Each structure stands twice: as C-alpha cells, then as structure tokens.
Tab-separated table of C-alpha atoms in Angstrom:
chain	number	residue	atom	x	y	z
A	13	MET	CA	131.299	19.702	26.991
A	14	GLU	CA	132.282	17.023	29.491
A	15	VAL	CA	134.377	15.082	26.970
A	16	ALA	CA	137.177	15.961	24.563
A	17	TYR	CA	139.843	14.159	22.569
A	18	LEU	CA	143.389	14.000	23.870
A	19	LEU	CA	145.037	12.656	20.755
A	20	THR	CA	142.912	9.503	20.228
A	21	ASP	CA	141.649	9.099	23.815
A	22	ARG	CA	138.365	10.556	25.022
A	23	ILE	CA	138.720	12.326	28.346
A	24	TYR	CA	135.581	12.596	30.498
A	25	LEU	CA	136.306	15.305	33.054
A	26	GLU	CA	133.034	15.159	34.973
A	27	GLU	CA	133.236	11.391	35.314
A	28	GLU	CA	136.751	11.589	36.697
A	29	ARG	CA	135.575	14.159	39.222
A	30	ILE	CA	132.689	11.889	40.333
A	31	LEU	CA	135.018	8.899	40.717
A	32	LEU	CA	137.352	10.908	42.930
A	33	GLU	CA	134.445	12.239	44.980
A	34	ASP	CA	133.270	8.672	45.564
A	35	GLN	CA	136.664	8.062	47.172
A	36	GLU	CA	135.836	10.964	49.551
A	37	ILE	CA	138.603	13.154	48.153
A	38	SER	CA	138.069	16.862	48.776
A	39	TYR	CA	137.315	19.328	45.997
A	40	ASN	CA	140.709	21.074	46.320
A	41	LEU	CA	142.588	17.772	46.032
A	42	ILE	CA	140.453	16.733	43.033
A	43	VAL	CA	141.299	19.997	41.271
A	44	LYS	CA	144.962	19.575	42.129
A	45	SER	CA	144.935	16.013	40.768
A	46	LEU	CA	143.326	16.945	37.454
A	47	GLU	CA	145.435	20.090	37.071
A	48	SER	CA	148.510	17.976	37.497
A	49	LYS	CA	147.243	15.392	35.036
A	50	TYR	CA	145.827	17.583	32.270
A	51	ARG	CA	146.677	21.303	32.620
A	52	ILE	CA	149.804	21.161	30.539
A	53	HIS	CA	147.880	19.531	27.668
A	54	SER	CA	145.148	22.150	27.934
A	55	ASP	CA	147.728	24.969	27.828
A	56	LYS	CA	149.321	23.435	24.748
A	57	LYS	CA	145.872	23.312	23.096
A	58	THR	CA	146.065	19.562	22.514
A	59	PHE	CA	142.529	18.891	23.747
A	60	THR	CA	140.178	18.973	20.768
A	61	CYS	CA	136.384	19.045	20.377
A	62	ILE	CA	134.867	15.655	19.559
A	63	CYS	CA	132.558	17.389	17.084
A	64	CYS	CA	134.558	19.981	15.167
A	65	LYS	CA	138.117	18.914	16.194
A	66	GLN	CA	138.946	22.513	17.169
A	67	PRO	CA	141.035	23.176	20.344
A	68	VAL	CA	139.190	23.329	23.666
A	69	SER	CA	140.426	24.198	27.142
A	70	MET	CA	139.821	22.470	30.467
A	71	VAL	CA	137.571	24.348	32.933
A	72	LEU	CA	137.395	23.092	36.534
A	73	ARG	CA	134.462	24.968	38.062
A	74	GLN	CA	133.142	23.892	41.422
A	75	ASP	CA	129.692	22.995	40.066
A	76	LYS	CA	130.936	21.204	36.931
A	77	PHE	CA	134.141	20.238	35.155
A	78	HIS	CA	134.005	20.705	31.400
A	79	PHE	CA	135.794	21.742	28.199
A	80	LYS	CA	135.267	25.082	26.500
A	81	HIS	CA	135.948	26.114	22.921
A	82	LEU	CA	138.812	28.553	22.569
A	83	GLY	CA	137.192	30.180	19.585
A	84	GLU	CA	133.685	30.173	18.212
A	85	GLY	CA	131.534	27.305	19.384
A	86	CYS	CA	130.142	24.526	17.207
A	87	PRO	CA	126.828	22.568	17.139
A	88	SER	CA	128.065	20.305	19.949
A	89	SER	CA	128.449	23.365	22.207
A	90	GLU	CA	124.817	24.297	21.610
A	91	ASN	CA	123.757	20.683	22.053
A	92	TYR	CA	125.685	20.401	25.314
A	93	GLY	CA	123.982	23.433	26.839
A	94	ARG	CA	120.604	22.195	25.669
A	95	TYR	CA	121.375	18.690	26.983
A	96	ASN	CA	122.217	19.902	30.492
A	97	LYS	CA	118.978	21.849	30.659
A	98	GLN	CA	117.051	18.840	29.324
A	99	ILE	CA	118.487	16.516	31.990
A	100	LYS	CA	117.681	18.932	34.800
A	101	GLU	CA	114.108	19.461	33.611
A	102	GLU	CA	113.147	15.997	32.402
A	103	GLU	CA	115.226	13.401	34.263
A	104	ASN	CA	116.291	12.513	37.792
A	105	GLU	CA	119.622	14.221	37.271
A	106	GLN	CA	122.128	12.442	39.515
A	107	PRO	CA	120.899	8.833	39.025
A	108	HIS	CA	120.620	9.536	35.310
A	109	ARG	CA	124.215	10.725	34.959
A	110	VAL	CA	125.602	7.746	36.875
A	111	GLY	CA	123.411	5.213	35.084
A	112	LYS	CA	124.159	6.638	31.640
A	113	THR	CA	127.884	6.392	32.308
A	114	ILE	CA	127.563	2.708	33.226
A	115	ILE	CA	125.420	1.964	30.159
A	116	ARG	CA	127.916	3.743	27.894
A	117	THR	CA	130.753	1.662	29.361
A	118	TYR	CA	128.877	-1.567	28.580
A	119	LEU	CA	128.054	-0.380	25.054
A	120	GLU	CA	131.673	0.578	24.360
A	121	GLY	CA	132.887	-2.791	25.590
A	122	GLN	CA	130.415	-4.842	23.551
A	123	LEU	CA	130.399	-2.817	20.330
A	124	ARG	CA	134.120	-2.198	19.938
A	125	ILE	CA	134.620	-5.556	18.215
A	126	HIS	CA	132.154	-4.485	15.500
A	127	ASP	CA	134.139	-1.328	14.708
A	128	VAL	CA	131.235	0.670	16.091
A	129	GLU	CA	131.791	3.986	17.880
A	130	VAL	CA	129.786	5.128	20.916
A	131	GLN	CA	129.617	8.902	21.462
A	132	GLU	CA	127.864	11.357	23.734
A	133	GLY	CA	124.636	12.521	22.126
A	134	TYR	CA	125.551	16.194	22.342
A	135	SER	CA	128.654	15.546	20.172
A	136	TYR	CA	126.445	15.258	17.070
A	137	ARG	CA	127.686	17.517	14.296
A	138	LYS	CA	124.341	19.196	13.903
A	139	SER	CA	122.242	21.259	16.285
A	140	LEU	CA	119.321	19.250	17.710
A	141	LYS	CA	116.262	20.390	19.652
A	142	ILE	CA	116.248	17.224	21.774
A	143	ILE	CA	119.564	15.609	22.597
A	144	PRO	CA	119.950	11.844	22.927
A	145	ASP	CA	122.054	10.442	25.756
A	146	LEU	CA	124.288	8.346	23.511
A	147	MET	CA	124.830	7.948	19.786
A	148	ILE	CA	126.201	4.837	18.089
A	149	TYR	CA	127.932	5.221	14.729
A	150	PHE	CA	128.182	2.195	12.418
A	151	PRO	CA	130.689	1.814	9.553
A	152	SER	CA	127.672	1.582	7.207
A	153	GLY	CA	126.679	5.127	8.143
A	154	ASP	CA	123.704	4.044	10.266
A	155	ILE	CA	123.220	5.909	13.523
A	156	TRP	CA	121.481	4.494	16.569
A	157	VAL	CA	120.558	6.489	19.662
A	158	VAL	CA	120.253	5.129	23.182
A	159	ASP	CA	118.424	6.942	25.972
A	160	TYR	CA	118.478	6.042	29.649
A	161	ILE	CA	114.984	6.839	30.946
A	162	THR	CA	114.677	7.941	34.568
A	163	GLY	CA	112.188	10.785	34.102
A	164	LYS	CA	109.010	12.027	35.686
A	165	LYS	CA	106.999	9.035	34.562
A	166	GLN	CA	103.679	10.063	36.087
A	167	VAL	CA	103.711	13.534	34.490
A	168	GLU	CA	101.820	13.978	31.214
A	169	ALA	CA	104.440	16.479	30.019
A	170	TYR	CA	107.029	13.686	30.064
A	171	ASN	CA	104.819	11.611	27.796
A	172	SER	CA	104.762	14.547	25.386
A	173	PHE	CA	108.544	14.831	25.671
A	174	ILE	CA	109.022	11.161	24.700
A	175	LYS	CA	106.662	11.624	21.755
A	176	LYS	CA	108.622	14.640	20.469
A	177	ARG	CA	111.886	12.781	21.038
A	178	LYS	CA	110.736	9.854	18.872
A	179	GLU	CA	109.505	12.188	16.127
A	180	LEU	CA	112.850	14.001	16.011
A	181	TYR	CA	114.796	10.733	15.864
A	182	GLU	CA	112.631	9.415	13.038
A	183	ASN	CA	113.015	12.665	11.090
A	184	GLU	CA	116.803	12.491	11.503
A	185	GLY	CA	116.862	8.843	10.426
A	186	PHE	CA	118.056	7.546	13.798
A	187	LYS	CA	117.138	4.088	15.060
A	188	TYR	CA	116.264	4.486	18.735
A	189	PHE	CA	116.377	2.284	21.829
A	190	PHE	CA	115.200	3.100	25.339
A	191	PHE	CA	116.921	1.667	28.415
A	192	ILE	CA	114.247	2.276	31.063
A	193	ASP	CA	115.145	2.467	34.728
A	194	LYS	CA	113.901	-0.627	36.578
A	195	ALA	CA	111.871	1.578	38.947
A	196	TRP	CA	109.327	1.793	36.115
A	197	LEU	CA	108.788	-1.989	36.006
A	198	SER	CA	105.269	-3.125	36.890
A	199	SER	CA	104.327	-6.260	38.783
A	200	GLU	CA	101.529	-8.364	37.319
A	201	HIS	CA	97.834	-7.694	37.886
A	202	PRO	CA	96.575	-9.861	40.827
A	203	SER	CA	94.229	-11.997	38.714
A	204	ILE	CA	95.078	-11.267	35.059
A	205	LYS	CA	98.440	-11.797	33.399
A	206	ALA	CA	98.854	-8.119	32.599
A	207	VAL	CA	101.214	-5.271	33.498
A	208	SER	CA	100.333	-1.613	33.900
A	209	LEU	CA	102.011	1.047	31.761
A	210	TYR	CA	102.633	4.754	32.006
A	211	PRO	CA	101.636	6.626	28.806
A	212	ALA	CA	105.306	7.356	28.098
A	213	GLU	CA	106.130	3.676	28.600
A	214	ASN	CA	103.501	2.725	26.051
A	215	GLN	CA	105.248	4.933	23.513
A	216	MET	CA	108.642	3.317	24.083
A	217	LEU	CA	107.545	-0.150	22.947
A	218	ILE	CA	109.648	-1.467	20.074
A	219	GLN	CA	109.737	-4.714	18.096
A	220	VAL	CA	112.836	-6.903	17.896
A	221	LYS	CA	113.446	-10.260	16.200
A	222	GLN	CA	112.207	-12.321	19.175
A	223	ASP	CA	108.904	-10.423	19.153
A	224	GLN	CA	108.344	-11.520	15.554
A	225	LEU	CA	109.074	-15.138	16.524
A	226	TRP	CA	106.515	-14.863	19.338
A	227	GLU	CA	103.915	-13.512	16.894
A	228	VAL	CA	104.416	-16.528	14.616
A	229	PHE	CA	104.252	-18.817	17.649
A	230	ILE	CA	100.941	-17.312	18.836
A	231	ALA	CA	99.433	-17.476	15.326
A	232	ASN	CA	100.301	-21.193	15.129
A	233	LEU	CA	98.774	-21.800	18.571
A	234	ILE	CA	95.529	-20.110	17.533
A	235	ALA	CA	95.409	-22.343	14.445
A	236	LYS	CA	95.903	-25.449	16.601
A	237	THR	CA	93.460	-24.415	19.343
A	238	ASP	CA	91.022	-21.523	19.505
A	239	GLU	CA	91.600	-17.783	20.012
A	240	GLU	CA	89.016	-17.406	22.791
A	241	PHE	CA	90.482	-20.390	24.665
A	242	LEU	CA	94.037	-19.088	24.180
A	243	ILE	CA	93.235	-15.617	25.516
A	244	LYS	CA	91.613	-17.188	28.568
A	245	TYR	CA	94.437	-19.665	29.134
A	246	LEU	CA	97.402	-17.329	28.559
A	247	PHE	CA	96.081	-14.195	30.240
A	248	GLY	CA	93.071	-15.146	32.372
A	249	LEU	CA	90.732	-12.933	30.326
A	250	ASP	CA	87.126	-14.120	30.004
A	251	GLN	CA	86.035	-11.527	27.458
A	252	THR	CA	88.201	-9.456	25.166
A	253	SER	CA	87.133	-7.398	22.198
A	254	LYS	CA	88.838	-8.837	19.116
A	255	GLU	CA	88.696	-5.373	17.563
A	256	GLN	CA	90.833	-4.069	20.429
A	257	LEU	CA	93.227	-6.988	20.874
A	258	THR	CA	95.663	-7.879	18.113
A	259	PHE	CA	98.631	-10.118	18.726
A	260	GLU	CA	101.246	-7.511	17.848
A	261	ILE	CA	104.052	-8.241	20.280
A	262	ARG	CA	106.424	-5.494	21.404
A	263	SER	CA	109.210	-5.227	23.969
A	264	LEU	CA	110.493	-2.933	26.686
A	265	LEU	CA	113.923	-3.123	28.349
A	266	TYR	CA	114.286	-2.242	32.035
A	267	VAL	CA	117.784	-1.813	33.443
A	268	ASP	CA	119.483	-1.643	36.822
A	269	PRO	CA	122.894	-0.133	35.937
A	270	SER	CA	124.305	-0.449	39.461
A	271	GLU	CA	123.575	-4.206	39.450
A	272	GLY	CA	124.546	-4.742	35.820
A	273	THR	CA	121.210	-6.418	35.047
A	274	ALA	CA	118.337	-5.907	32.634
A	275	LEU	CA	114.858	-7.325	32.188
A	276	VAL	CA	113.146	-7.879	28.841
A	277	GLN	CA	109.353	-7.522	28.909
A	278	ARG	CA	107.366	-8.765	25.911
A	279	LEU	CA	103.703	-7.856	25.769
A	280	VAL	CA	100.585	-7.381	23.703
A	281	ARG	CA	99.111	-3.908	24.074
A	282	LEU	CA	95.638	-4.193	25.623
A	283	ASP	CA	94.977	-0.445	25.834
A	284	SER	CA	96.879	2.747	26.691
A	285	LYS	CA	97.412	1.659	30.304
A	286	TRP	CA	97.743	-2.129	30.130
A	287	GLY	CA	99.779	-4.718	28.294
A	288	LEU	CA	99.248	-8.487	28.410
A	289	ASN	CA	102.399	-10.230	29.596
A	290	ILE	CA	103.603	-12.708	26.972
A	291	PHE	CA	107.087	-13.283	28.394
A	292	ARG	CA	109.656	-11.647	30.640
A	293	THR	CA	113.218	-12.664	31.344
A	294	GLU	CA	116.204	-11.226	33.168
A	295	ILE	CA	119.490	-10.884	31.296
A	296	SER	CA	122.829	-9.202	31.969
A	297	LEU	CA	123.325	-5.569	31.015
A	298	GLU	CA	126.340	-6.814	29.068
A	299	LYS	CA	124.033	-8.890	26.879
A	300	ALA	CA	121.483	-6.079	26.576
A	301	ALA	CA	124.282	-3.893	25.165
A	302	SER	CA	125.437	-6.564	22.679
A	303	LEU	CA	124.481	-6.653	19.005
A	304	HIS	CA	122.180	-9.369	17.708
A	305	SER	CA	123.733	-11.521	14.995
A	306	SER	CA	121.568	-9.697	12.435
A	307	LYS	CA	123.095	-6.382	13.582
A	308	ASN	CA	119.630	-4.837	13.327
A	309	HIS	CA	119.057	-4.524	17.060
A	310	PHE	CA	120.443	-5.472	20.453
A	311	LYS	CA	120.448	-8.982	21.875
A	312	TRP	CA	117.341	-8.520	24.043
A	313	MET	CA	116.528	-12.192	24.558
A	314	GLY	CA	116.769	-14.969	27.128
A	315	GLU	CA	119.032	-17.949	26.590
A	316	ASP	CA	116.088	-20.341	27.009
A	317	GLU	CA	113.429	-18.365	25.150
A	318	GLU	CA	113.028	-20.879	22.326
A	319	THR	CA	112.803	-23.712	24.866
A	320	LYS	CA	110.170	-21.798	26.803
A	321	ARG	CA	108.046	-21.431	23.669
A	322	ALA	CA	108.242	-25.172	22.994
A	323	GLU	CA	107.259	-25.962	26.601
A	324	LEU	CA	104.386	-23.487	26.463
A	325	GLU	CA	103.097	-25.011	23.212
A	326	ARG	CA	102.979	-28.508	24.748
A	327	GLU	CA	101.240	-27.118	27.821
A	328	VAL	CA	98.617	-25.220	25.800
A	329	ILE	CA	97.890	-28.154	23.456
A	330	ALA	CA	97.434	-30.496	26.438
A	331	ALA	CA	95.146	-28.012	28.198
A	332	TYR	CA	93.100	-27.515	25.025
A	333	SER	CA	92.648	-31.285	24.571
A	334	LYS	CA	91.384	-31.547	28.145
A	335	PHE	CA	89.115	-28.547	27.597
A	336	LYS	CA	87.561	-30.130	24.474
A	337	GLU	CA	87.118	-33.461	26.268
A	338	GLU	CA	85.349	-31.843	29.228
A	339	LYS	CA	83.210	-29.788	26.856
A	340	GLN	CA	82.137	-32.951	24.992
A	341	ILE	CA	81.311	-34.743	28.253
A	342	LYS	CA	79.176	-31.802	29.345
A	343	LEU	CA	77.428	-31.712	25.969
A	344	ASN	CA	76.690	-35.436	26.168
A	345	GLN	CA	75.251	-35.003	29.663
A	346	GLU	CA	73.022	-32.161	28.488
A	347	LEU	CA	71.787	-34.246	25.560
A	348	LYS	CA	71.100	-37.167	27.901
A	349	VAL	CA	69.092	-34.943	30.267
A	350	LYS	CA	67.183	-33.439	27.356
A	351	LYS	CA	66.390	-36.908	25.999
A	352	HIS	CA	65.228	-38.035	29.429
A	353	LYS	CA	62.942	-35.022	29.760
A	354	THR	CA	61.440	-35.701	26.340
A	355	GLU	CA	60.802	-39.341	27.258
A	356	LEU	CA	59.059	-38.271	30.485
A	357	VAL	CA	56.764	-35.868	28.684
A	358	ASN	CA	55.926	-38.460	26.049
A	359	LYS	CA	55.225	-41.024	28.745
A	360	VAL	CA	52.861	-38.659	30.573
A	361	ASN	CA	51.042	-37.768	27.353
A	362	LEU	CA	50.659	-41.446	26.442
A	363	ASN	CA	49.337	-42.347	29.869
A	364	LEU	CA	46.806	-39.519	30.185
A	365	PRO	CA	43.945	-41.144	28.167
A	366	LYS	CA	44.144	-44.328	30.250
A	367	THR	CA	43.081	-42.435	33.381
A	368	THR	CA	39.802	-41.289	31.900
A	369	SER	CA	37.816	-44.520	31.867
A	370	HIS	CA	34.475	-42.926	32.763
A	371	SER	CA	35.258	-39.286	32.024
A	372	THR	CA	34.152	-37.300	29.015
A	373	TYR	CA	36.410	-34.266	29.651
A	374	ARG	CA	39.107	-33.154	27.181
A	375	LEU	CA	42.831	-32.917	28.096
A	376	ALA	CA	42.764	-29.202	27.331
A	377	ASN	CA	40.433	-28.740	30.329
A	378	VAL	CA	43.184	-29.765	32.814
A	379	THR	CA	46.355	-28.396	31.233
A	380	PRO	CA	47.743	-24.819	31.182
A	381	GLN	CA	46.082	-24.347	27.765
A	382	SER	CA	42.652	-24.613	29.486
A	383	ASN	CA	40.331	-21.617	29.703
A	384	ALA	CA	39.938	-22.496	33.385
A	385	THR	CA	42.638	-21.191	35.726
A	386	LEU	CA	44.494	-23.406	38.170
A	387	SER	CA	42.598	-21.779	41.058
A	388	GLU	CA	39.284	-22.604	39.392
A	389	LEU	CA	40.292	-26.228	39.024
A	390	PHE	CA	41.061	-26.413	42.753
A	391	VAL	CA	37.697	-24.816	43.520
A	392	LYS	CA	36.042	-27.618	41.537
A	393	LEU	CA	38.047	-30.131	43.558
A	394	GLN	CA	37.032	-28.504	46.835
A	395	GLU	CA	33.391	-28.445	45.821
A	396	GLN	CA	33.822	-32.000	44.574
A	397	THR	CA	32.269	-31.034	41.259
A	398	ILE	CA	35.182	-32.770	39.490
A	399	ASP	CA	35.495	-36.530	39.790
A	400	ILE	CA	38.527	-38.388	41.130
A	401	ASP	CA	39.674	-39.498	37.677
A	402	GLU	CA	39.883	-35.861	36.575
A	403	ALA	CA	41.835	-35.075	39.775
A	404	LEU	CA	44.237	-37.940	38.993
A	405	VAL	CA	44.819	-36.548	35.500
A	406	LEU	CA	45.570	-33.138	37.026
A	407	TYR	CA	48.103	-34.716	39.405
A	408	ASP	CA	49.703	-36.864	36.665
A	409	TYR	CA	50.080	-33.822	34.451
A	410	TYR	CA	51.886	-31.708	37.073
A	411	LYS	CA	53.993	-34.658	38.199
A	412	GLY	CA	55.073	-35.509	34.635
A	413	SER	CA	55.750	-31.904	33.594
A	414	LYS	CA	57.322	-30.768	36.891
A	415	ILE	CA	60.745	-30.292	35.353
A	416	TYR	CA	59.272	-27.802	32.847
A	417	LYS	CA	57.401	-25.732	35.407
A	418	SER	CA	58.702	-22.579	36.994
A	419	ARG	CA	59.281	-22.461	40.708
A	420	ASP	CA	56.470	-19.933	41.139
A	421	GLU	CA	53.961	-22.153	39.327
A	422	LEU	CA	54.865	-25.214	41.398
A	423	GLU	CA	54.657	-23.200	44.612
A	424	GLU	CA	51.165	-22.112	43.560
A	425	VAL	CA	50.093	-25.765	43.078
A	426	ARG	CA	51.549	-26.804	46.429
A	427	GLY	CA	49.990	-23.859	48.240
A	428	LEU	CA	46.535	-24.457	46.811
A	429	ALA	CA	46.716	-28.148	47.742
A	430	ARG	CA	47.700	-27.334	51.349
A	431	THR	CA	44.982	-24.684	51.627
A	432	MET	CA	42.375	-27.095	50.350
A	433	MET	CA	43.385	-29.725	52.936
A	434	GLY	CA	43.200	-27.198	55.758
A	435	PRO	CA	45.359	-27.044	58.888
A	436	ILE	CA	46.681	-30.265	60.401
A	437	SER	CA	44.903	-29.537	63.702
A	438	ASN	CA	41.538	-29.038	61.986
A	439	PRO	CA	41.629	-30.496	58.447
A	440	ASN	CA	38.841	-30.071	55.941
A	441	TYR	CA	36.580	-33.025	55.339
A	442	LEU	CA	37.573	-34.617	52.027
A	443	ASP	CA	37.186	-37.917	50.301
A	444	ARG	CA	40.141	-40.181	51.212
A	445	ARG	CA	41.225	-40.613	47.601
A	446	LEU	CA	40.985	-36.879	46.989
A	447	ARG	CA	43.097	-36.194	50.112
A	448	GLU	CA	45.813	-38.557	48.822
A	449	ILE	CA	45.906	-36.668	45.537
A	450	LEU	CA	46.149	-33.328	47.349
A	451	ILE	CA	48.961	-34.633	49.591
A	452	ASN	CA	50.875	-35.676	46.493
A	453	LEU	CA	50.279	-32.275	44.888
A	454	ALA	CA	51.493	-30.538	48.069
A	455	LEU	CA	54.711	-32.575	47.910
A	456	LEU	CA	55.546	-31.873	44.255
C-alpha cells in the first residue's frame, strides 16, 4: 500500500517521493530523506494498515515506495495489488496518479468540515474485483466512490470496464461519481447544439439536483410554447423522433486537476453517440469537490444557473411570440392569395357566356374536360373551322385559369400558338383578329 497510519496521520510514501522528484532530487537523496524521516517509526512497528490496523513496514524500492504487512495480509493488500494492475491496464498511469492526488486533496479540504473521511479505494475492508480511486465515508454509514477517468476512451473494452465498475458499485451500495479528464470534453457540433460522446462517457451520465430543476424548466417551456418549436430553437434540430428524444437531463463533470478547474455539462441524450447541450458552465475544482446543501451529491452547479434559466425563458417566449406572429401573417397571405384565385376563376366563368353571342358551342368543347384535345382545337383554328368568338373563349379560359395550369401545359399552349403563326420571316396567312388571339396565347 502507498499509505499507512502513523498514529492519526496518513503517510503517503509514493506521493512524497514524487514531490521530491519534482524538485529534481536524486533517488539516493530521496531514500536518505525518507529513511531519516520514517525508518525509526517503521522499525518500532508504529506504522499501521489503514484497513486492518496491523503493523506495516516501509519499503523504499526504486520502482515504487510502499508499505508491506509484517504478518498475513488483509483485503486492502489484495485490493492494492489489483488496483495497481487496473491502473496500468485501464488508465493513463502517470497523469492518473497525479490527477487523483490533486482531486483527493480538494475532497479532503472540502469534506473535512462535514466530519467526512476520504480514503484510498484499495483501503476498503473487503476484497473487491474493481477498485475505486477514492472512497468517502459519511457518519451516516453511506459510502461514496470517486473515480478520476483518464482511460482508453476510444477502446470498446474500456466501455465494458466502466459498465462492470458501475454494476459492482451498485451491488455494494456505493454512490458513485466520475471526475472525467478534460481531454474527453467535446466541442459542439458545427450546426446543431449537440456534443459527441464516447460509449463509456454515455454510461457515466448521472443526475443531480440542478438536472431536475432543468427538467421542470423545460416542461414549463413546452407548456408555454410548443415542443417542436422548442427543439428547433434550443438545439437547431428540424426533425426529431419524439419516441427517441425525452427530456431526461443528465450531467457529466470534466476536470483539469493541474489548473484546479472543472466544467459541468448538462445534456439530453439523443442517442448512444450524441447528447443535446442544455447547459455548460465552468466552476472551480474546489466547488466540484464540495457537498451540496442537501448532502446528496456534490455542488456541480454554476453561480448564475438560475439566472441563466430565467433569461433563457424570456428569450424563448419572445422568439415564440414572433414565430406565431410570422406564421399568422403567412397564413393570412395564403388565404388572401387563395381568395384572389377563386375570384379570378369565378370571374372567368361568369364572363364566358357573354363571348358567345352567335355561337352554339358548349363550354365543355373548349375546356380541358372536352373530348377534343388541345392540339385538335388549334388545328380547327388553323383551318379556320372555328369562329373568332370560339377562339376568344379559348383564350379567355387559358388566361383566367393560368394560375392553375402546370408549366408543361402552358408551354404546350404557347408552342402551338407560335407554330400556328409561323416564323417571323415568313408568317402564315391568318385573319388579323385570329393572329391577335394567337399572339396573346403565345405570351401567356
């Protein structure tokens, strides 16, 4: 083990070695320093195991400084060996050790006032298959575990490791929290307010008090606006399956131990690889390691989070009012156009009989319902076997119903009219009034 009690103090041998190395002190001088400081206590068997309280001795090996049981080992000895192997296989070993030490220091500082004890995970008085980085013991008997995540994020085996870790913690009755290295943090999608997730990251989502407040906030916004509008406005999504998307808000905490900072990311899970970004805020690592007033979780929240929700509500309500106003204006314009079209058609239909002063034909003979095709009607015009009044009715019909005709049909009318007139250089001989009608048809 790297830690043991010296009376009531916990002595972390490996951490002391690292601190001295950072000062560029040689290995021999580090050994000499620690021998001078602790050897007499080790010889007098005053170092004791943090798990079983039995005597342990100080061992200063070149690869690692640690404490060793003088007699038979205990569960913490097994856990320690398993923990070292776990860190080497699953985490980025050196950054993990340094970062975990910093996180533990913050936790000890913030939780001491609550009479809460922070211990190394391997000190647990029971053998575990997966060893947490840190364990937090509450006077009530509750145990929380904290893991600093630096692992092989892109590897599927690491996802499986996180899954097994969670299952073990739940079976043991531990409440777990993941402090994820900031290198895992995703930037937003270029056009959608979403962040990408590794599979392991997706598994580490948890819900804290602020997430519940955001869920209530979103539910109230949907009631005041419209879900489809809200999804579009908040995230930039045009279409989202309601079966897939539920507004269950969860959080992730990303930390930069060397800078003493943390970032809280709140999101709605879109699928296994994406989460919709509800809110993100940077806080101090000191705050991230502090207990919430409820003592049910850590204080993973921004100082201005409630203010931000109020501002967002005003913004969304204003945008929705504008959206409804523009929608109504558009609807009114469409109704106006539709009314105008109806009036035009009615006007054409009312005027058609007046153009047939000396004709005995029926309207059906010059409309699309006629048994005669459009080409046949133009043949009758060309052969002048249809009188001018009938030609005028044909023109009035196509002019009045132009807005209802397809582009192809209108092009056919124009083409037939131009063909019937002939080329400009050598036009066909036609009655003047008939030519005027054909010109008008060609210009529809």
